[in-house]
Amino acid sequence: KGKETATFTFDTAKKKLSWNVKYSGLSGPATAAHIHGPAASGENAPPVIPFKKLKSPIKGSATLTDAQAADLEAGKYYVNVHTKANPDGEIRGQIEKAGGSM
């Protein structure tokens, strides 16, 4: 069974989101990985930020628009890692604030 842990930092002044996503135990190699949104936990939404690298750990960053930053801070983004066996996503995790900061 697949598992995922992820750490995100968000620089509110520069609107820069950085990530470090680690996963293991998938049914096969990741075929795609994205940040999807806006969607509440358990709801689906299209990809908004693709990950360029798919091998764990996935590290990267992106500068968000004002609307994306608002959705992120509202907890409406999630990470989805896709595989051939599970093209709609094998593992998923909602991005949430921890202790009042990202």
CSV table of C-alpha atoms in Angstrom, one decimal:
chain,number,residue,atom,x,y,z
A,1,LYS,CA,0.0,0.0,0.0
A,2,GLY,CA,1.4,3.4,-1.0
A,3,LYS,CA,2.2,6.1,1.5
A,4,GLU,CA,3.2,9.7,1.1
A,5,THR,CA,4.6,12.4,3.3
A,6,ALA,CA,5.1,16.0,2.1
A,7,THR,CA,6.5,19.2,3.5
A,8,PHE,CA,5.5,22.6,2.0
A,9,THR,CA,6.7,26.1,2.7
A,10,PHE,CA,5.0,29.2,1.4
A,11,ASP,CA,6.7,32.6,1.2
A,12,THR,CA,3.7,34.9,1.3
A,13,ALA,CA,5.6,37.9,0.2
A,14,LYS,CA,7.0,36.3,-2.9
A,15,LYS,CA,4.1,33.9,-3.3
A,16,LYS,CA,6.6,31.1,-3.7
A,17,LEU,CA,5.5,27.5,-2.8
A,18,SER,CA,8.3,25.0,-2.2
A,19,TRP,CA,7.7,21.3,-1.7
A,20,ASN,CA,9.4,18.0,-0.7
A,21,VAL,CA,7.1,15.0,-1.4
A,22,LYS,CA,8.2,11.5,-0.5
A,23,TYR,CA,6.3,8.4,-1.4
A,24,SER,CA,6.8,4.6,-1.3
A,25,GLY,CA,4.9,1.4,-1.8
A,26,LEU,CA,3.2,2.3,-5.1
A,27,SER,CA,1.9,-0.4,-7.5
A,28,GLY,CA,4.5,0.8,-10.0
A,29,PRO,CA,6.5,3.8,-11.1
A,30,ALA,CA,4.8,7.2,-10.9
A,31,THR,CA,3.5,8.3,-14.3
A,32,ALA,CA,2.5,11.8,-13.2
A,33,ALA,CA,2.3,13.9,-10.1
A,34,HIS,CA,0.6,17.3,-9.5
A,35,ILE,CA,-0.8,19.7,-7.1
A,36,HIS,CA,-4.6,19.8,-7.9
A,37,GLY,CA,-7.2,22.4,-6.9
A,38,PRO,CA,-9.2,24.1,-5.9
A,39,ALA,CA,-11.1,21.4,-4.0
A,40,ALA,CA,-12.0,20.5,-0.5
A,41,SER,CA,-10.8,17.3,1.0
A,42,GLY,CA,-12.4,14.3,-0.8
A,43,GLU,CA,-13.4,16.4,-3.8
A,44,ASN,CA,-11.6,16.3,-7.2
A,45,ALA,CA,-10.1,19.1,-9.2
A,46,PRO,CA,-7.8,19.5,-12.2
A,47,PRO,CA,-4.0,19.8,-11.9
A,48,VAL,CA,-2.7,23.3,-11.4
A,49,ILE,CA,1.0,22.7,-10.7
A,50,PRO,CA,2.7,19.8,-12.4
A,51,PHE,CA,5.8,18.3,-10.8
A,52,LYS,CA,8.7,18.1,-13.3
A,53,LYS,CA,10.4,15.2,-11.4
A,54,LEU,CA,8.5,12.1,-10.5
A,55,LYS,CA,11.0,10.0,-8.6
A,56,SER,CA,10.7,10.2,-4.8
A,57,PRO,CA,11.6,12.6,-3.2
A,58,ILE,CA,10.0,15.2,-5.5
A,59,LYS,CA,11.4,18.6,-4.7
A,60,GLY,CA,10.6,21.8,-6.5
A,61,SER,CA,8.9,25.2,-6.3
A,62,ALA,CA,6.5,27.5,-8.1
A,63,THR,CA,5.4,31.1,-7.9
A,64,LEU,CA,1.6,31.3,-7.4
A,65,THR,CA,-0.9,33.8,-8.7
A,66,ASP,CA,-2.9,35.7,-6.2
A,67,ALA,CA,-5.9,33.4,-6.8
A,68,GLN,CA,-3.7,30.3,-6.4
A,69,ALA,CA,-2.2,31.7,-3.2
A,70,ALA,CA,-5.7,32.3,-1.8
A,71,ASP,CA,-6.8,28.7,-2.7
A,72,LEU,CA,-3.6,27.3,-1.1
A,73,GLU,CA,-4.1,29.2,2.1
A,74,ALA,CA,-7.8,28.1,2.2
A,75,GLY,CA,-6.7,24.5,2.2
A,76,LYS,CA,-8.1,23.8,-1.3
A,77,TYR,CA,-5.0,22.1,-2.9
A,78,TYR,CA,-3.9,18.5,-2.8
A,79,VAL,CA,-1.1,16.4,-4.1
A,80,ASN,CA,-1.9,13.4,-6.3
A,81,VAL,CA,0.6,10.8,-7.5
A,82,HIS,CA,-0.6,8.8,-10.5
A,83,THR,CA,0.5,5.3,-11.7
A,84,LYS,CA,-0.3,3.2,-14.7
A,85,ALA,CA,-2.5,0.9,-12.5
A,86,ASN,CA,-4.2,4.0,-11.0
A,87,PRO,CA,-4.3,6.7,-13.7
A,88,ASP,CA,-6.7,8.9,-11.7
A,89,GLY,CA,-4.3,8.9,-8.7
A,90,GLU,CA,-2.8,6.2,-6.5
A,91,ILE,CA,-2.0,8.4,-3.4
A,92,ARG,CA,-3.4,11.7,-2.5
A,93,GLY,CA,-2.9,14.2,0.3
A,94,GLN,CA,-4.6,17.5,1.1
A,95,ILE,CA,-2.2,20.4,1.7
A,96,GLU,CA,-3.0,21.9,5.1
A,97,LYS,CA,-1.5,24.5,7.4
A,98,ALA,CA,0.4,23.1,10.4
A,99,GLY,CA,0.6,25.2,13.5
A,100,GLY,CA,-0.7,28.3,11.6
A,101,SER,CA,2.0,28.3,8.9
A,102,MET,CA,2.8,26.3,5.9
